[in-house]
Coordinates of C-alpha atoms and ligand atoms in Angstrom, one line a residue:
M9 CA -32.8 4.2 27.9
K10 CA -29.4 5.4 26.6
A11 CA -28.5 1.9 25.6
M12 CA -31.7 1.6 23.7
E13 CA -31.0 4.7 21.7
D14 CA -27.5 3.5 20.9
Q15 CA -29.1 0.3 19.7
V16 CA -31.3 2.3 17.4
V17 CA -28.4 4.3 15.9
Q18 CA -26.3 1.2 15.7
E19 CA -29.0 -0.7 13.9
E20 CA -29.1 2.0 11.3
L21 CA -25.3 1.8 11.1
G22 CA -25.6 -1.9 10.5
Y23 CA -28.1 -1.3 7.8
Q24 CA -25.8 1.2 6.2
D25 CA -22.8 -1.0 6.5
D26 CA -22.4 -1.9 2.8
E27 CA -20.0 -0.9 0.0
E28 CA -22.2 1.9 -1.2
S29 CA -22.3 3.7 2.1
F30 CA -18.5 3.2 2.4
F31 CA -18.0 5.3 -0.8
Q32 CA -20.6 7.8 0.3
D33 CA -18.7 8.3 3.5
I34 CA -15.4 8.8 1.7
D35 CA -17.2 11.3 -0.6
L36 CA -18.4 13.1 2.5
L37 CA -14.9 13.3 4.0
Q38 CA -13.5 14.6 0.7
K39 CA -16.2 17.3 0.5
H40 CA -15.0 18.6 3.8
G41 CA -11.6 18.9 2.5
I42 CA -10.1 16.0 4.4
E43 CA -8.0 15.1 1.4
P44 CA -5.2 17.6 1.1
G45 CA -3.8 18.9 -2.2
F46 CA -0.8 17.2 -4.0
L47 CA 2.7 17.4 -2.7
T48 CA 5.7 15.8 -4.3
A49 CA 6.9 12.7 -2.5
F50 CA 10.0 14.6 -1.6
E51 CA 8.0 17.5 -0.1
Y52 CA 5.9 15.0 1.8
S53 CA 9.0 13.2 3.2
E54 CA 10.5 16.6 4.3
K55 CA 7.2 17.4 6.0
R56 CA 7.2 13.9 7.7
K57 CA 10.6 14.6 9.2
M58 CA 8.9 17.0 11.6
V59 CA 6.8 14.2 13.1
F60 CA 7.3 13.6 16.8
H61 CA 5.9 11.1 19.3
V62 CA 4.4 11.7 22.7
S63 CA 5.0 9.0 25.3
T64 CA 2.1 7.2 26.8
G65 CA 4.0 6.8 30.0
S66 CA 4.5 3.1 29.4
Q67 CA 7.6 1.9 27.4
E68 CA 5.7 -1.2 26.2
F69 CA 2.8 0.8 25.0
D70 CA 5.1 3.3 23.3
K71 CA 6.9 0.4 21.5
L72 CA 3.5 -0.8 20.2
L73 CA 2.9 2.6 18.8
G74 CA 6.3 3.0 17.3
G75 CA 7.4 5.6 19.9
G76 CA 4.1 7.0 21.2
I77 CA 1.2 9.1 20.0
E78 CA 2.3 10.5 16.7
S79 CA 2.0 14.1 15.5
M80 CA 0.4 15.1 12.2
A81 CA -2.1 12.3 12.8
I82 CA -5.3 11.5 14.7
T83 CA -4.9 8.6 17.2
E84 CA -8.1 7.1 18.6
A85 CA -8.3 4.9 21.7
F86 CA -11.5 3.1 22.3
G87 CA -12.6 0.6 24.9
E88 CA -15.2 -0.2 27.5
F89 CA -15.6 1.8 30.7
R90 CA -12.6 1.8 33.0
T91 CA -10.2 0.6 30.4
G92 CA -8.0 3.7 31.0
K93 CA -9.0 6.1 28.2
T94 CA -9.3 9.1 30.6
Q95 CA -6.2 8.1 32.6
L96 CA -4.2 7.9 29.4
S97 CA -5.5 11.4 28.4
H98 CA -4.4 12.7 31.7
T99 CA -0.9 11.1 31.4
L100 CA -0.4 12.6 28.0
C101 CA -1.1 16.1 29.4
V102 CA 2.1 15.7 31.3
T103 CA 4.3 13.6 29.0
A104 CA 3.6 15.9 26.1
Q105 CA 5.3 18.6 28.0
L106 CA 8.5 16.7 28.5
P107 CA 11.3 16.6 26.0
G108 CA 11.2 13.4 24.0
T109 CA 13.0 11.6 21.2
N110 CA 14.2 13.0 17.9
G111 CA 14.6 16.5 19.3
Y112 CA 11.0 16.9 20.5
T113 CA 11.2 19.7 23.1
G114 CA 7.8 19.4 24.7
G115 CA 4.8 21.7 24.3
K116 CA 1.4 22.8 25.6
I117 CA -1.8 20.8 25.5
I118 CA -5.4 21.6 24.6
F119 CA -7.9 19.3 26.5
I120 CA -11.5 19.2 25.4
D121 CA -13.6 17.3 28.0
T122 CA -17.1 16.2 27.0
E123 CA -17.8 14.0 30.0
N124 CA -16.7 16.1 32.9
T125 CA -14.0 13.7 34.0
F126 CA -10.9 15.9 33.8
R127 CA -9.2 16.2 37.2
P128 CA -6.3 18.6 37.7
D129 CA -5.4 16.7 40.8
R130 CA -4.6 13.7 38.7
L131 CA -2.1 15.9 36.8
R132 CA -0.4 16.7 40.0
D133 CA 0.1 13.0 40.9
I134 CA 1.4 12.4 37.4
A135 CA 3.7 15.4 37.5
D136 CA 5.2 14.0 40.8
R137 CA 6.0 10.8 39.1
F138 CA 8.0 12.7 36.4
N139 CA 9.4 15.0 39.0
V140 CA 8.1 18.2 37.4
D141 CA 6.6 21.3 38.9
H142 CA 2.8 21.2 39.5
E143 CA 2.1 24.8 38.6
A144 CA 4.1 24.7 35.4
V145 CA 2.4 21.5 34.3
L146 CA -1.1 22.9 35.0
D147 CA -0.3 26.2 33.3
N148 CA 0.5 24.4 30.1
V149 CA -2.8 22.6 29.8
L150 CA -5.6 24.7 28.2
Y151 CA -8.8 23.1 29.3
A152 CA -12.4 23.4 28.0
R153 CA -15.5 21.6 28.8
A154 CA -17.8 21.0 25.8
Y155 CA -21.5 20.8 26.6
T156 CA -23.0 20.0 23.2
S157 CA -21.6 18.6 19.9
E158 CA -22.1 22.1 18.4
H159 CA -20.2 23.6 21.3
Q160 CA -17.5 21.0 20.7
M161 CA -17.2 22.3 17.1
E162 CA -17.1 25.9 18.2
L163 CA -14.2 25.1 20.5
L164 CA -12.3 23.7 17.6
D165 CA -12.8 26.9 15.7
Y166 CA -11.3 28.6 18.7
V167 CA -8.4 26.1 18.7
A168 CA -7.7 26.7 15.0
A169 CA -7.6 30.5 15.6
K170 CA -5.3 29.9 18.6
F171 CA -2.9 27.8 16.5
H172 CA -2.9 30.5 13.9
E173 CA -2.1 33.1 16.4
E174 CA 0.5 31.1 18.1
A175 CA 2.2 30.0 14.9
G176 CA 2.9 33.7 14.6
I177 CA 4.3 33.9 18.1
F178 CA 6.3 30.9 17.5
K179 CA 7.9 32.4 14.4
L180 CA 8.9 35.4 16.4
L181 CA 10.3 33.3 19.1
V182 CA 12.4 31.2 16.9
Q183 CA 15.7 32.8 17.8
D184 CA 15.2 32.7 21.5
F185 CA 13.9 29.2 21.1
Y186 CA 17.2 28.2 19.6
K187 CA 19.1 29.5 22.5
L188 CA 16.8 27.7 24.9
T189 CA 17.2 24.5 23.1
V190 CA 21.0 24.8 23.6
L191 CA 20.4 25.7 27.3
R192 CA 18.1 22.8 27.8
I193 CA 20.9 20.3 27.6
S194 CA 22.6 21.4 30.9
V195 CA 19.7 22.2 33.2
P196 CA 16.9 20.2 34.8
V197 CA 13.8 19.6 32.7
F198 CA 11.3 21.6 34.8
F199 CA 13.4 24.7 34.6
H200 CA 12.2 25.3 31.1
Y201 CA 8.5 25.1 31.4
N202 CA 8.0 28.8 31.9
Y203 CA 10.2 29.5 29.0
L204 CA 8.7 27.1 26.5
P205 CA 7.5 28.8 23.4
S206 CA 3.7 29.0 23.6
M207 CA 3.5 26.2 21.2
I208 CA 0.6 23.7 21.4
T209 CA 1.8 20.3 20.4
M210 CA -1.1 18.1 21.5
Q211 CA -4.8 18.1 21.4
I212 CA -6.9 15.7 23.4
I213 CA -10.7 15.1 23.2
D214 CA -12.1 12.8 25.9
S215 CA -14.4 11.6 24.4
I216 CA -15.1 12.5 20.8
M217 CA -18.5 10.8 20.4
A218 CA -20.2 11.3 23.8
L219 CA -22.0 14.5 22.9
F220 CA -22.8 13.4 19.3
R221 CA -24.4 10.3 20.8
V222 CA -26.7 12.4 22.9
D223 CA -27.4 15.1 20.4
F224 CA -28.2 12.8 17.5
S225 CA -29.8 9.8 19.2
G226 CA -33.0 9.6 17.3
R227 CA -33.9 7.4 14.4
G228 CA -33.1 9.2 11.1
E229 CA -30.5 11.5 12.7
L230 CA -27.6 9.3 11.9
A231 CA -26.8 10.8 8.5
E232 CA -26.8 14.3 10.1
R233 CA -24.6 13.1 12.9
Q234 CA -22.0 11.6 10.5
Q235 CA -22.1 14.8 8.4
K236 CA -21.2 16.9 11.5
L237 CA -18.7 14.3 12.6
A238 CA -16.9 14.5 9.2
Q239 CA -16.8 18.2 9.5
M240 CA -15.2 18.0 12.9
L241 CA -12.7 15.4 12.0
S242 CA -11.6 17.2 8.9
R243 CA -10.9 20.2 11.0
L244 CA -8.9 18.1 13.5
Q245 CA -7.0 16.6 10.6
K246 CA -6.1 20.0 9.2
I247 CA -4.9 21.2 12.6
S248 CA -2.8 18.1 13.1
E249 CA -1.1 18.5 9.7
E250 CA -0.7 22.2 9.4
Y251 CA 0.5 22.8 12.9
N252 CA 2.3 19.5 13.5
V253 CA 0.0 18.6 16.4
A254 CA -0.6 15.1 18.0
V255 CA -4.4 14.7 18.1
F256 CA -5.6 12.1 20.6
V257 CA -9.3 11.2 20.9
T258 CA -11.0 8.6 23.0
N259 CA -14.1 6.8 21.9
Q260 CA -16.8 4.5 23.3
M261 CA -18.0 1.2 22.2
T262 CA -21.4 -0.3 21.6
A263 CA -22.8 -3.8 20.9
D264 CA -22.5 -4.8 17.2
P265 CA -25.9 -6.1 16.1
G266 CA -24.3 -8.1 13.3
A267 CA -21.9 -9.9 15.7
T268 CA -24.1 -12.8 16.7
M269 CA -24.6 -13.5 13.0
T270 CA -20.9 -13.6 12.2
F271 CA -19.6 -15.2 15.4
Q272 CA -17.1 -12.4 16.0
A273 CA -14.8 -12.9 18.9
D274 CA -15.4 -9.3 20.1
P275 CA -19.0 -8.5 19.9
K276 CA -18.5 -4.8 20.5
K277 CA -17.2 -2.1 18.2
P278 CA -16.2 1.6 18.4
I279 CA -18.9 4.1 17.4
G280 CA -18.6 6.7 14.7
G281 CA -18.8 4.3 11.7
H282 CA -16.7 4.6 8.6
I283 CA -16.2 8.4 9.2
L284 CA -14.2 8.0 12.4
A285 CA -12.6 4.8 11.1
H286 CA -11.1 6.6 8.1
A287 CA -10.2 9.8 9.8
S288 CA -8.2 8.1 12.6
T289 CA -4.7 7.4 11.5
T290 CA -4.2 4.9 14.3
R291 CA -6.9 3.1 16.3
I292 CA -6.1 1.5 19.6
S293 CA -8.4 -0.8 21.3
L294 CA -8.1 -1.1 25.1
R295 CA -9.3 -3.9 27.3
K296 CA -9.1 -4.9 31.0
G297 CA -6.6 -7.3 32.4
R298 CA -6.1 -8.3 36.0
G299 CA -6.2 -5.6 38.6
E300 CA -4.4 -2.5 37.3
L301 CA -3.4 -4.1 34.1
R302 CA -4.8 -3.1 30.7
I303 CA -4.1 -4.4 27.2
A304 CA -3.7 -2.2 24.2
K305 CA -4.0 -3.6 20.7
I306 CA -3.4 -1.9 17.4
Y307 CA -6.6 -2.0 15.6
D308 CA -5.9 -0.1 12.4
S309 CA -2.6 1.5 11.4
P310 CA -0.8 2.2 8.2
E311 CA 2.5 1.2 9.6
M312 CA 2.3 -0.9 12.7
P313 CA 1.4 -4.6 12.8
E314 CA -1.6 -5.7 14.9
N315 CA 0.3 -6.3 18.1
E316 CA -0.6 -6.0 21.7
A317 CA 1.0 -4.4 24.8
T318 CA 0.2 -4.7 28.4
F319 CA 0.4 -1.6 30.6
A320 CA -0.7 -0.6 34.1
I321 CA -2.8 2.3 35.5
T322 CA -0.7 3.5 38.5
A323 CA -0.9 6.3 41.0
G324 CA 1.4 8.2 38.6
G325 CA -0.7 7.6 35.5
I326 CA -0.1 5.1 32.8
G327 CA 3.0 3.0 33.3
D328 CA 4.6 -0.3 32.6
A329 CA 3.2 -3.5 34.1
K330 CA 5.5 -4.8 36.8
E331 CA 6.7 -8.3 36.2
Ligands
GTP402 P1 -15.1 5.6 30.7 O1 -14.8 7.0 30.5 O2 -16.1 5.3 31.8 O3 -15.5 4.9 29.5 O4 -13.7 4.8 31.2 P2 -12.2 5.2 30.9 O5 -11.7 4.2 29.9 O6 -12.0 6.6 30.6 O7 -11.5 4.7 32.3 P3 -10.6 5.6 33.1 O8 -9.4 6.1 32.4 O9 -11.3 6.6 33.9 O10 -9.9 4.5 34.1 C1 -10.5 4.2 35.3 C2 -9.5 3.2 35.9 O11 -8.4 3.9 36.4 C3 -10.2 2.5 37.1 O12 -9.9 1.2 37.1 C4 -9.5 3.2 38.3 O13 -9.3 2.3 39.3 C5 -8.1 3.6 37.7 N1 -7.6 4.7 38.4 C6 -8.1 6.0 38.4 N2 -7.4 6.8 39.2 C7 -6.4 6.0 39.7 C8 -5.3 6.3 40.6 O14 -5.1 7.3 41.1 N3 -4.4 5.2 40.8 C9 -4.6 4.0 40.3 N4 -3.7 3.0 40.5 N5 -5.6 3.7 39.4 C10 -6.5 4.7 39.2
MG403 MG1 -13.3 8.2 30.6

């Protein structure tokens, strides 16, 4: 039944899939303020200096992404079931807390779960791999289950408020923070967790489209769905840029009705249409390899070439494939 409904929505998408709808969608995004005001190139480059990357847990995968999941951007991973989207989301909950490259000191995570597949026990396994304290790791993940697409949106309002609030706290903590940064060099990593400024640096939504798919499954509801989706993505984009947050969303795929006509090699495509395609800064497609192996491919990125990387789903989360 669900597949049928998807087909209906997808058919409408296929119908819409022309130049005119492309520009309509861009208009929609702009109406929701997705396009920020002007900055000088210098200001923009100064702002970009704050960008950090969160490790996926696999060096190969990180390399593919130019260091990991980028802040001030929305990264979308899509793929069929069991390709590792949820496992990657769990791994990021731990790696985002660890100090990284370019002075990234680690931070807290907000996790919005639309499919009820978040498992704190998984975080414990992953924490073990990185040799960090379970309680500290779990304490730094703010978890919420979203039940409807509307609820998902409300949670984002809460998130925005939280960032606002914590931005204030962060400013107050700047001095202590400096001292801690100096301290950090000589003591083990996990020692700091309780002292980290209450700064949220990563937001994960697993998965972004699941509830939209259920709530707007009927014929004729596609336009409304895309409108709501644009609203949500514009909010996510603002959060990522204003508060220097790495936003990671997972997405599902569905059969592309046009594929048989065009002899595409991959007859499936991510859902969400132009809206999601344009709002995501980097899109990663995931597919299965042998056993624990998975292959990630850059689908759409302003900077990275369309390369591939092989990684593994291990007991300790996402890791490198063993030769
Ligand atoms: P959907 O949400 O169904 O679309 O799939 P997904 O892409 O989110 O897949 P998920 O991340 O849940 O990956 C599931 C895969 O991870 C399965 O192949 C599991 O065997 C593997 N997996 C889950 N837990 C573990 C674990 O503890 N150890 C290992 N080695 N693999 C695991
Ligand atoms: Mg999943």
